[in-house]
Short mmCIF file of C-alpha atoms and ligand atoms in Angstrom, two decimals:
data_model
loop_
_atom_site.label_atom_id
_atom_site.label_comp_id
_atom_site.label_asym_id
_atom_site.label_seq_id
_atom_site.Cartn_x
_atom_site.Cartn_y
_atom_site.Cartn_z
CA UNK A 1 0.00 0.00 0.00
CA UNK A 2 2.86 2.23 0.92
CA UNK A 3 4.48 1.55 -2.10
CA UNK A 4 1.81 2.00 -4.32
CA UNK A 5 1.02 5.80 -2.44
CA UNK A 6 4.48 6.06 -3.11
CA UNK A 7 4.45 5.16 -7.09
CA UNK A 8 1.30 7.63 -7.68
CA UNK A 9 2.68 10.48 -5.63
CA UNK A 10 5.83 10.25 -8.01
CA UNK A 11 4.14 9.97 -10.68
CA UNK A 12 1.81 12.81 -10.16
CA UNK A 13 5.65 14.73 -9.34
CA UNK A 14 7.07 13.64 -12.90
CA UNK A 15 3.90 14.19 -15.10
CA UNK A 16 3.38 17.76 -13.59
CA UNK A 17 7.00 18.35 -13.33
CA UNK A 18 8.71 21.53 -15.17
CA UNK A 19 11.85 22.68 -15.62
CA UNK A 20 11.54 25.82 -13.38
CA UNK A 21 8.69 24.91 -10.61
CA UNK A 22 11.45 25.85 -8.08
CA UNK A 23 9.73 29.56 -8.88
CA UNK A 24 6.15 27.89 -8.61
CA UNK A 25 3.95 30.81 -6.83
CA UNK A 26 6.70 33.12 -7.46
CA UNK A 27 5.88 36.76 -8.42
CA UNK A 28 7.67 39.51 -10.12
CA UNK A 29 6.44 42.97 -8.69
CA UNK A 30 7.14 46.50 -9.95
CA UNK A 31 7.76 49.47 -8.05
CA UNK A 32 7.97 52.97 -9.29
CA UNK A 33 10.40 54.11 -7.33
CA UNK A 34 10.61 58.12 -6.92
CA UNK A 35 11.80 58.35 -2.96
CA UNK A 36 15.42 57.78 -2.11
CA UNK A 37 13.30 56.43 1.40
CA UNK A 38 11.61 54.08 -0.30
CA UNK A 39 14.17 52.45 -1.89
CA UNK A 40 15.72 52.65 1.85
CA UNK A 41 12.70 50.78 2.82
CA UNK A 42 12.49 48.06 0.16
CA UNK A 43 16.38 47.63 1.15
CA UNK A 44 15.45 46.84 4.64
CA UNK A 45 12.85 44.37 3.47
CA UNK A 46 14.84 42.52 1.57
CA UNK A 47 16.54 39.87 3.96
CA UNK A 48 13.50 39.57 6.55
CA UNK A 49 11.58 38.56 3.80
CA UNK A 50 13.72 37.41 1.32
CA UNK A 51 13.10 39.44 -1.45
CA UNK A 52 15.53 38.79 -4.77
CA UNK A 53 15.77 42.31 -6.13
CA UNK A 54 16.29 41.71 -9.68
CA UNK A 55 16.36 45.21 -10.80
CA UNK A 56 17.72 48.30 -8.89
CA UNK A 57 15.79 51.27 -9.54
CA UNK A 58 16.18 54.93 -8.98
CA UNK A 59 14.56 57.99 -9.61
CA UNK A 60 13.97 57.31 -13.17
CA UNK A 61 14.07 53.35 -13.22
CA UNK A 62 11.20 50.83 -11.61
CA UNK A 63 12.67 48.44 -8.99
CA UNK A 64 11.83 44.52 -9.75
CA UNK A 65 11.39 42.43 -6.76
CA UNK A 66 11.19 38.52 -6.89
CA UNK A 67 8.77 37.44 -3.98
CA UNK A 68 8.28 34.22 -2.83
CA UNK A 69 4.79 32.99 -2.23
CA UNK A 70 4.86 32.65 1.54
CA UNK A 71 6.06 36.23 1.83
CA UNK A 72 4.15 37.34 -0.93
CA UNK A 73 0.90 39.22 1.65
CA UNK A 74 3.58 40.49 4.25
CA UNK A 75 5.38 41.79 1.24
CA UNK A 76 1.88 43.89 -0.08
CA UNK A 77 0.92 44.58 3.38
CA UNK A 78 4.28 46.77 4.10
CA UNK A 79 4.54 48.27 0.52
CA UNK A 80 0.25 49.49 1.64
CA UNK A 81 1.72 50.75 4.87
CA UNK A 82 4.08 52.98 3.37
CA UNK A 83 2.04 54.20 0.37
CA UNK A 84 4.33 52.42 -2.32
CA UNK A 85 3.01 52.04 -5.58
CA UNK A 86 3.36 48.31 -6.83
CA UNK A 87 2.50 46.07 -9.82
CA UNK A 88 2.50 42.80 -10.87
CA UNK A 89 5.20 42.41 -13.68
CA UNK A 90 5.38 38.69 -14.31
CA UNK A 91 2.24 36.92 -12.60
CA UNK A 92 3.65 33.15 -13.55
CA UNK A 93 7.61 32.69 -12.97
CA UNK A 94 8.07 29.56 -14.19
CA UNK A 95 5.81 30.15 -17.03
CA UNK A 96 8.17 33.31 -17.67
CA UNK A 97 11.11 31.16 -17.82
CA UNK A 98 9.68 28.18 -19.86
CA UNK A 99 8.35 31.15 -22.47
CA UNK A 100 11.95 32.38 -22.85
CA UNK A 101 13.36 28.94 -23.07
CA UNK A 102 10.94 27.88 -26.40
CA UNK A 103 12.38 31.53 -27.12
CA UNK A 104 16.05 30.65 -27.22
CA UNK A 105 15.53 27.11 -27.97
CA UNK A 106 13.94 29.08 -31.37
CA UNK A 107 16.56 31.08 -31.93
CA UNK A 108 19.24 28.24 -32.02
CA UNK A 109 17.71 26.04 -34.09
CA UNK A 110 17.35 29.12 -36.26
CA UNK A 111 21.00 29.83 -36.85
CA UNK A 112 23.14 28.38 -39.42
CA UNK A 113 25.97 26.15 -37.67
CA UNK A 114 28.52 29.47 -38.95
CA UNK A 115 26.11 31.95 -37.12
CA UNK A 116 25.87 29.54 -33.88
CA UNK A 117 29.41 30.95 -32.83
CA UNK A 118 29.15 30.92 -29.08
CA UNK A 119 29.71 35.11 -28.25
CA UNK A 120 26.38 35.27 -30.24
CA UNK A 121 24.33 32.53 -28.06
CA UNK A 122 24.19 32.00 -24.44
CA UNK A 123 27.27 29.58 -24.66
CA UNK A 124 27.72 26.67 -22.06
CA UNK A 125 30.64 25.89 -20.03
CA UNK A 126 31.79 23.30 -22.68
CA UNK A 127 31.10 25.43 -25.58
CA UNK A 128 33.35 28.38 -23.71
CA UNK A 129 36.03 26.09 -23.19
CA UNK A 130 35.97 25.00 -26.76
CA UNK A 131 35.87 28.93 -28.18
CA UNK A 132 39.07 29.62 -26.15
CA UNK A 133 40.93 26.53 -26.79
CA UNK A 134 40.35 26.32 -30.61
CA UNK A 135 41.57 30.04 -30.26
CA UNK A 136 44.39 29.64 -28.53
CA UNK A 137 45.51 26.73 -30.91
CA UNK A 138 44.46 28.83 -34.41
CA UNK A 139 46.13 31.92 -33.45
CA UNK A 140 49.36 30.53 -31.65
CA UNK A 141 51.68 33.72 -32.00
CA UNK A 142 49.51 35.96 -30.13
CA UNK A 143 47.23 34.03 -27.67
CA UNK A 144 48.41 31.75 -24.47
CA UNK A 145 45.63 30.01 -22.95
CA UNK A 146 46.25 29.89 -18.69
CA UNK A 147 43.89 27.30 -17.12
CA UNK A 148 43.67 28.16 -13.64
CA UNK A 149 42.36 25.16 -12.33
CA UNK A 150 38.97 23.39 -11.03
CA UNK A 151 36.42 25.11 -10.14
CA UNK A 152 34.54 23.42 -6.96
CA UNK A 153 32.67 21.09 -8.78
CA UNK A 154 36.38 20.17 -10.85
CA UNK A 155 35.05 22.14 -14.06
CA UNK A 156 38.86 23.86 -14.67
CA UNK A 157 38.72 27.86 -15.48
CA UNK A 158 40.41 29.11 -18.02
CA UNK A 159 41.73 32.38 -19.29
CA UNK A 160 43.24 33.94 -22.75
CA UNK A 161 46.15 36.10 -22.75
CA UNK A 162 46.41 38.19 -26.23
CA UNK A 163 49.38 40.19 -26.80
CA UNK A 164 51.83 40.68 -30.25
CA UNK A 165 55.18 40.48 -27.61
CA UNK A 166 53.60 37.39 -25.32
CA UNK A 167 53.23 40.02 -22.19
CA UNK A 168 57.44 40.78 -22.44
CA UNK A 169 56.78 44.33 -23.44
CA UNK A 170 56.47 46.25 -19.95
CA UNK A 171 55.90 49.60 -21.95
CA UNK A 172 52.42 47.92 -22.52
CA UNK A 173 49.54 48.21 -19.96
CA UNK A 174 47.25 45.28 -19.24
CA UNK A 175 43.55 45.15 -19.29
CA UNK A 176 41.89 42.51 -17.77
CA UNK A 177 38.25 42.15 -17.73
CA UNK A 178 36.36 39.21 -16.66
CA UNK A 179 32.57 38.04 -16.45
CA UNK A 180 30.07 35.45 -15.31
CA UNK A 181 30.59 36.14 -11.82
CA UNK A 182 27.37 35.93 -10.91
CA UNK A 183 25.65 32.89 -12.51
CA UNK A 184 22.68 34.09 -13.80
CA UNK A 185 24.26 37.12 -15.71
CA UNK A 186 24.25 35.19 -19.21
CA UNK A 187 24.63 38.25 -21.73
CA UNK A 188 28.12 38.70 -20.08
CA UNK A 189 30.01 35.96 -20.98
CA UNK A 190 29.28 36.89 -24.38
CA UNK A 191 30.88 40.37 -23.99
CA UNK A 192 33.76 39.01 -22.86
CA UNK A 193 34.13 36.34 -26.27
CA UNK A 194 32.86 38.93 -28.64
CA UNK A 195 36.12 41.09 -27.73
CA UNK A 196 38.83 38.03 -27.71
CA UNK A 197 37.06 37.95 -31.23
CA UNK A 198 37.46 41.56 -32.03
CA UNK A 199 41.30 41.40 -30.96
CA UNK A 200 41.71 38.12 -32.84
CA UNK A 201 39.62 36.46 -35.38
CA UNK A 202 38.50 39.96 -36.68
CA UNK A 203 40.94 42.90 -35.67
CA UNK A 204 40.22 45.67 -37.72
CA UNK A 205 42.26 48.40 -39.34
CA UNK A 206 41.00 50.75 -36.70
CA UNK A 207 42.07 48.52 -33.73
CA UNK A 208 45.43 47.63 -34.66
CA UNK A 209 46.53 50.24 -32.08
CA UNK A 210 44.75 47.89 -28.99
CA UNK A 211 46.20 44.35 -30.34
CA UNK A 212 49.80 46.25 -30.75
CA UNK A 213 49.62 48.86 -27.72
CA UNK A 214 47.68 47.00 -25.05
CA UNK A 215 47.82 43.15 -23.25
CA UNK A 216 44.75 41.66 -22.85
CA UNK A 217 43.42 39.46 -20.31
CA UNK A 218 40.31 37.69 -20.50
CA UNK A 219 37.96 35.65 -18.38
CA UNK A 220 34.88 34.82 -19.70
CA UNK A 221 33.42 32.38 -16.89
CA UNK A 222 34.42 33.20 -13.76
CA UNK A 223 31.80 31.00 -11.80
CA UNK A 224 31.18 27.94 -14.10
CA UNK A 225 29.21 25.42 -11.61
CA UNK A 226 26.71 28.33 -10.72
CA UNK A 227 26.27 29.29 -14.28
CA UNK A 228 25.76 25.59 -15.15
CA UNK A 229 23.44 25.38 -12.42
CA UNK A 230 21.27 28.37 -13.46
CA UNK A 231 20.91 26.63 -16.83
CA UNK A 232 20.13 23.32 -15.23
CA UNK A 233 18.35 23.88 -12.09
CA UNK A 234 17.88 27.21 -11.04
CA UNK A 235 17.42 30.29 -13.23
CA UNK A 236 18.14 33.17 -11.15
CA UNK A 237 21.14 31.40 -9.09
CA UNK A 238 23.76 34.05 -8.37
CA UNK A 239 26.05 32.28 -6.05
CA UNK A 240 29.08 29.55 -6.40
CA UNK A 241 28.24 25.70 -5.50
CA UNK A 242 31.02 24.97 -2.71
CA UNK A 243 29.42 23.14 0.09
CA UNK A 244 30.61 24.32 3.39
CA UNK A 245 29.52 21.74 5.99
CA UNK A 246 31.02 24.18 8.70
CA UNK A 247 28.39 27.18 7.40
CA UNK A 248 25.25 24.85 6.46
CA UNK A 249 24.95 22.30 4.16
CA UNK A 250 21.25 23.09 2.75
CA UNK A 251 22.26 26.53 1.55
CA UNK A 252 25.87 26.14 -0.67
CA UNK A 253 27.96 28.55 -2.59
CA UNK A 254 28.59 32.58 -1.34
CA UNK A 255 28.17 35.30 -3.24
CA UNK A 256 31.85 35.89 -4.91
CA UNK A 257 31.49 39.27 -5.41
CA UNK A 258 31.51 39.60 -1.91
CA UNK A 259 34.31 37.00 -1.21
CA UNK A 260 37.47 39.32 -2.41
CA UNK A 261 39.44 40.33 1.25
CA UNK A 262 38.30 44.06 1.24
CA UNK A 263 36.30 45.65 3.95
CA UNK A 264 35.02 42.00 3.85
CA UNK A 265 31.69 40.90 5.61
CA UNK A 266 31.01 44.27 6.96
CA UNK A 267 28.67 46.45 4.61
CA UNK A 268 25.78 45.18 2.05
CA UNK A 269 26.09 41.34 2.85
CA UNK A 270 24.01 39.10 4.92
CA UNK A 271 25.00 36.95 7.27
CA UNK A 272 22.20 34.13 6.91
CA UNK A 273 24.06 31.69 4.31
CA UNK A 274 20.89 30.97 2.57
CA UNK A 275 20.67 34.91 1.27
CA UNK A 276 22.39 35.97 -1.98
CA UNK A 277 24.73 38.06 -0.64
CA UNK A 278 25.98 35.99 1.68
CA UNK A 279 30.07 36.68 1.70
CA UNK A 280 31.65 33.29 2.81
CA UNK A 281 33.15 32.40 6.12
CA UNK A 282 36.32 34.10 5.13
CA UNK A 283 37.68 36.19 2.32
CA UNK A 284 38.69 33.81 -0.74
CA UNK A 285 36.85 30.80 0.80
CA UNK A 286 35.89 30.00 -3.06
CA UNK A 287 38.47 28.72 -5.40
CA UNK A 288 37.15 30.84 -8.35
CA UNK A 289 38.01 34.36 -6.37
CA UNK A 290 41.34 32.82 -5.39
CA UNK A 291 42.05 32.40 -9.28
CA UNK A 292 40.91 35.99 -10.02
CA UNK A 293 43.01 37.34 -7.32
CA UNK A 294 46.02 35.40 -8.62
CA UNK A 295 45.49 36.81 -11.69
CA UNK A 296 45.74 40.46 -10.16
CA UNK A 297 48.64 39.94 -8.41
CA UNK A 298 51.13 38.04 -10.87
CA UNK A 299 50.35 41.21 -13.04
CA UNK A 300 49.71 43.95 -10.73
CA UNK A 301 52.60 46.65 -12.15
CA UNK A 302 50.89 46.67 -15.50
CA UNK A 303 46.96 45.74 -15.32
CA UNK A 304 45.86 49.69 -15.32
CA UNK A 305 42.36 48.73 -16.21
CA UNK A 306 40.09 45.71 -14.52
CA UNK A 307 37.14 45.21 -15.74
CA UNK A 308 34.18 43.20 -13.40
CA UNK A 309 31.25 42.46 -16.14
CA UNK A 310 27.77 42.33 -14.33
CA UNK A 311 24.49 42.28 -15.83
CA UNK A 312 22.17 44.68 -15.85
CA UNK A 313 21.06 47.72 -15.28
CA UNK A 314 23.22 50.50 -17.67
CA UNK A 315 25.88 51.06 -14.98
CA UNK A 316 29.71 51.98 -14.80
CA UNK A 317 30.28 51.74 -11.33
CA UNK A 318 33.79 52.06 -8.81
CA UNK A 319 34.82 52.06 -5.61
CA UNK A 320 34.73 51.95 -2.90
CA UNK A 321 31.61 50.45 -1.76
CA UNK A 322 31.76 52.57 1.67
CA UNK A 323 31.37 55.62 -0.24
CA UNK A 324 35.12 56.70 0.34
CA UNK A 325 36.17 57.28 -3.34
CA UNK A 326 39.30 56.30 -4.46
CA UNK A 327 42.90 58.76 -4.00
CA UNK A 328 42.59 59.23 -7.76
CA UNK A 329 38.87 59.67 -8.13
CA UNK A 330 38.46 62.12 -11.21
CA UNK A 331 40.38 59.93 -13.60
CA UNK A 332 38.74 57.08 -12.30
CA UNK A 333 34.96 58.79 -12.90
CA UNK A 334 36.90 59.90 -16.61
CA UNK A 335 37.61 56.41 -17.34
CA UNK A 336 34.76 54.95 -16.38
CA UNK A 337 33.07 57.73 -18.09
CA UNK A 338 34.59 57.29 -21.53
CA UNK A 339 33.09 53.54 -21.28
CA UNK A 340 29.73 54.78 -20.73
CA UNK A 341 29.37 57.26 -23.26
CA UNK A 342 31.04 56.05 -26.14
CA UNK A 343 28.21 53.11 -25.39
CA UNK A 344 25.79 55.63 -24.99
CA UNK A 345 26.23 56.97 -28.49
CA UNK A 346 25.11 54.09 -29.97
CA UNK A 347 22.61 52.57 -27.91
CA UNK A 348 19.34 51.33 -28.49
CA UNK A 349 16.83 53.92 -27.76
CA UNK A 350 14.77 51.51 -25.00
CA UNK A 351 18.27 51.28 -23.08
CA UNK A 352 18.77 53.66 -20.70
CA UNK A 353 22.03 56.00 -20.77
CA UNK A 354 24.72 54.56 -18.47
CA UNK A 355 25.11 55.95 -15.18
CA UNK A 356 28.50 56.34 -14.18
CA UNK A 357 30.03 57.23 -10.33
CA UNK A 358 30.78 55.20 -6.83
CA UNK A 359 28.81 51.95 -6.46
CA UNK A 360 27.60 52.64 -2.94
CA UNK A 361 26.41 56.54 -3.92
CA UNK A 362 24.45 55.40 -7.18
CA UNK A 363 23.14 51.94 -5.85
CA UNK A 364 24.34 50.07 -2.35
CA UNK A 365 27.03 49.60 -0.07
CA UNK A 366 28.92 46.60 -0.17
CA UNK A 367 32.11 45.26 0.95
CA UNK A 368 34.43 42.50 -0.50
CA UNK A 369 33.93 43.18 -4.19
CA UNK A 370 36.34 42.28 -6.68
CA UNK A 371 35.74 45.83 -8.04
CA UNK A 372 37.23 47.10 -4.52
CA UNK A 373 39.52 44.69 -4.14
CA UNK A 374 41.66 45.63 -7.12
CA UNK A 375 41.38 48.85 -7.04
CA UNK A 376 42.46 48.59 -3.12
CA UNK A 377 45.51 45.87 -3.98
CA UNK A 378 46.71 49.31 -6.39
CA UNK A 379 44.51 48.49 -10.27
CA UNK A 380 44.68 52.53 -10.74
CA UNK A 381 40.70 52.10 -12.25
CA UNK A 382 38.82 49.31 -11.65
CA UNK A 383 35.29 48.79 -12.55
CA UNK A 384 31.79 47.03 -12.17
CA UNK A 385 30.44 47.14 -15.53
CA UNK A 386 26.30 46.46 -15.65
CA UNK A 387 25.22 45.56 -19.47
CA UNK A 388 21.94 46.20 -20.50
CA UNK A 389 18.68 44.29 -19.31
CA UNK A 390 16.53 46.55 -21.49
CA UNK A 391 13.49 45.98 -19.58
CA UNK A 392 13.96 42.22 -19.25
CA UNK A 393 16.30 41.90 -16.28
CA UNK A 394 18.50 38.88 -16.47
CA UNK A 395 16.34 37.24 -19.19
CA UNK A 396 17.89 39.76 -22.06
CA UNK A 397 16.60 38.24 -25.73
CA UNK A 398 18.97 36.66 -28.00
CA UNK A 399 18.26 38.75 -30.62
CA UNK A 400 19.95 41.05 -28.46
CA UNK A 401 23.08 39.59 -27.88
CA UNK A 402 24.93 40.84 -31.00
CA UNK A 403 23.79 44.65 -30.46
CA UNK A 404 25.06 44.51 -26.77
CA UNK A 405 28.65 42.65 -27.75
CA UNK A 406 29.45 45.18 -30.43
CA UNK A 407 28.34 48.71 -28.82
CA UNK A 408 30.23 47.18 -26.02
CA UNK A 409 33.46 46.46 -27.93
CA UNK A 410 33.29 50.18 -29.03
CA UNK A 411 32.98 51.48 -25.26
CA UNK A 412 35.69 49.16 -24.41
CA UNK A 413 38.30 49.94 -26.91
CA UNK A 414 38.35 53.63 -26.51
CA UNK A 415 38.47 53.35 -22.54
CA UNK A 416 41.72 50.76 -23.18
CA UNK A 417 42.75 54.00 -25.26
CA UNK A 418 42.79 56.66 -22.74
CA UNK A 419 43.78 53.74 -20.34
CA UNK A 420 46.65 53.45 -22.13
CA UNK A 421 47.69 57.31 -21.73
CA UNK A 422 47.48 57.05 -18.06
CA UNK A 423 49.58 54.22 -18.34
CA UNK A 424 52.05 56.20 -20.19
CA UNK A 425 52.36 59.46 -18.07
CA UNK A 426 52.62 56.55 -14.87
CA UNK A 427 55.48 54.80 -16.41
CA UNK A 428 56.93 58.26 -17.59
CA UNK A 429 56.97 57.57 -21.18
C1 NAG B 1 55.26 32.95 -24.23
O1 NAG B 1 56.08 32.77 -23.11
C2 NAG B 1 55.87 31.59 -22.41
C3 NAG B 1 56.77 31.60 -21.20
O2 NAG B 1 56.46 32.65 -20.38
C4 NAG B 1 56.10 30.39 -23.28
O3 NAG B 1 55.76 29.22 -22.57
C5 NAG B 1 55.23 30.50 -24.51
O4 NAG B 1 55.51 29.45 -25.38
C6 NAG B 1 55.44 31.81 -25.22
N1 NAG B 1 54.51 31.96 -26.29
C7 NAG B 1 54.84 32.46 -27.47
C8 NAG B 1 53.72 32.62 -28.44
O5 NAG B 1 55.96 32.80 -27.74
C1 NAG B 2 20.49 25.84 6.92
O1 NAG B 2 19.50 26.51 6.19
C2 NAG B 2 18.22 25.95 6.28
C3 NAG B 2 17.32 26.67 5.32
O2 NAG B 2 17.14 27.98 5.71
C4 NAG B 2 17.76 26.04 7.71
O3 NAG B 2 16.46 25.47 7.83
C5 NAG B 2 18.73 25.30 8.61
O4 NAG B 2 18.39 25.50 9.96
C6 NAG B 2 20.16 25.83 8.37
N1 NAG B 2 21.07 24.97 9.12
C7 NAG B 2 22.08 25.47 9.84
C8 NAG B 2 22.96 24.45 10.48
O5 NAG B 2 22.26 26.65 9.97
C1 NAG B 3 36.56 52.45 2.72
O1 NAG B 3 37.15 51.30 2.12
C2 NAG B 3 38.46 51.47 1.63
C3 NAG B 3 38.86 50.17 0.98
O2 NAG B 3 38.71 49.13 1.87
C4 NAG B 3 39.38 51.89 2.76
O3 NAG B 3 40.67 52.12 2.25
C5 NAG B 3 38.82 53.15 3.42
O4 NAG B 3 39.63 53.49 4.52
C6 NAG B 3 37.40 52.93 3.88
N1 NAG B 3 36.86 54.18 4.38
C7 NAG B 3 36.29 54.27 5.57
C8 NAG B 3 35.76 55.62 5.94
O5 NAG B 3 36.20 53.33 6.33
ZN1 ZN B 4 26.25 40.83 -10.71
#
């Protein structure tokens, strides 16, 4: 009799099962937010009753909350107490996600096997791994491939360096950008191929200057197991996948960009291990911010530009995330600046401009940020870069993939450019 219960209930479980019911009952809410207090409010709510922000608004930009259903009344109750304006933006989550999977899974099949080149898709792990290797082995004289090592879960993380003198030139500065971070930022990986494929596979005549004049570092998947995981399991996961019996053993992974030893686990983190900012139970507890910080440090005289790639939101942001800015703050806002607005220029007209100043003044404190950590280890600018969303948060179309990679590229190279200058007055040449 057991048994049988026990067949049926399964059965009922696989028949009914879908890909994303983790987000059953789930609801995406709006909120105009005008009122620097009530985005002080909807802060405060956010760990008591677990609310995933998924877009951080401002004066001019609607905040998008993530409620789960048993906070979901407490949640209405205390936006009614305050007078906050909310509305529902996506009703059915998992229907939400299943609708942009049929999406993709439509845009795929669409593409020729020449247009399915992975900086144009939402490339897996194995397909990223396969971009940077055939790379590496087409274009031998100017690309070294540096595997890291294994992730938690043993996937290894790898890493291109480009350069014409193989990084022997120390007239040269070093930019370094990496993305992925944060598992469920897919359009950023992207980014981060489409410009090894600008430098490489198709350097043009305007851009000889960055293959010749610059060294480039590039990391396009920081975080592999949570990125794998937000395909497989859980769409919105942010964190890594390290199990830390010590911590709790229900919740795993931290949130990385909170792992880096700077100002660690003291502003904009929480300390319940389940949240998405938890930090870790020490700096670098993760393997995957050890590598990044290795990275740092075996170049630190030359990197002059670091580059974290978030998504979304329109947003060149720097340190430090107390609100003390940096010794060499107006060349840092220039920099960052240049990024923006040469974006800008081009972008679509649904895309917001890019905001560009201190992380904690234009959105939240935080502590133990990679951008923070290099720019506090002595990266003169160092940067949080948030892509577009364009109204769809971490669920960006494909079809926009290509416009965001290439209006990206052009914000990128001319910040390496002016990069470069600093470089050049710091090395007195
Ligand atoms: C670059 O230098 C490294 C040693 O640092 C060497 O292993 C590698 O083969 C060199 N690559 C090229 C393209 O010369
Ligand atoms: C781990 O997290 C779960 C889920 O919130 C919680 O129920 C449990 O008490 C936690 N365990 C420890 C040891 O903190
Ligand atoms: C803010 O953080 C930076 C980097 O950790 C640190 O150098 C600075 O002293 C901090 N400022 C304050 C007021 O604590
Ligand atoms: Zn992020």
């Amino acid at each position: 009799m057991r048994v049988k219960i026990f067949l049926l209930a399964l059965l009922v479980a696989l028949s009914s099962a879908g890909k994303h019911d983790v987000y059953k009952g789930y609801t995406v809410y709006g909120i105009v937010t005008s009122e620097g207090s009530d985005l002080e409010l909807l802060h405060q709510l956010e760990e008591p009753l677990d609310l995933d922000v998924l877009q951080h608004g401002d004066a001019q930009r609607e905040t998008l909350v993530m409620v789960a259903p048993e906070n979901n009344a407490k949640f209405l109750e205390k936006l009614d107490e305050y007078g906050i304006q909310v509305y529902v933006k996506v009703a059915d989550v998992p229907k939400y996600f299943e609708e942009f999977d049929a999406d993709y899974a439509r845009y795929r099949s669409s593409r020729t096997s020449r247009e399915a080149i992975p900086f144009d898709n939402y490339p897996r792990y194995a397909e990223v791994n396969e971009y940077l290797e055939r790379i590496a082995a087409q274009y031998p004289d100017i690309v070294t491939l540096v595997n890291m090592g294994p992730s938690y879960e043993g996937r290894d993380i790898k890493y291109l360096k480009i350069s014409t003198t193989n990084f022997t030139d120390t007239s040269k500065p070093i930019y370094f950008m990496d993305a992925l971070i944060h598992a469920r930022e897919w359009v950023t990986a992207p980014v981060a191929l489409y410009s090894i494929h600008r430098l490489v596979e198709d350097l043009r005549a305007e851009d000889q200057d960055l293959l010749e004049g610059t060294d480039w570092i590039i990391m396009p998947m920081v975080n592999p197991d949570g990125y794998e995981w937000s395909h497989d399991q859980e769409r919105m996961w942010r964190r890594t996948r390290r199990v830390d019996p010590t911590v709790n053993t229900t919740c795993v992974g931290v949130d990385a960009n909170r792992n880096f030893d700077v100002a660690f686990n003291t502003v904009g983190v929480s300390a319940n291990p389940c949240e998405q900012t938890y930090p870790g139970s020490a700096p670098f507890s993760e393997p995957e911010t050890r590598y990044v910080r290795d990275i740092l440090f075996e170049h630190l005289d030359r990197i002059q530009l670091y580059v974290n790639i978030h998504s979304h939101g329109n947003w060149v942001l720097f340190g430090f995330g107390n609100r003390t800015m940096p010794a060499n703050g107006v060349a840092l806002h220039h920099v960052g600046a240049i990024l923006g607005s040469t974006i800008d220029a081009v972008k679509l007209p649904q895309a917001p401009f890019y905001r560009v100043g201190n992380s904690a003044n234009l959105l939240y404190p935080s502590s133990g940020s990679a951008q923070d950590y290099a720019q506090d280890i002595g990266v003169p600018f160092s940067y949080t870069l948030e892509l577009p969303g364009l109204g769809y948060a971490f669920q960006v179309p494909p079809s926009y993939i290509a416009k965001i990679n290439e209006e990206t590229w052009r914000g990128i190279a001319q910040q390496a450019r002016l990069s470069k200058m600093h470089y050049n007055m710091r090395i007195g040449s």
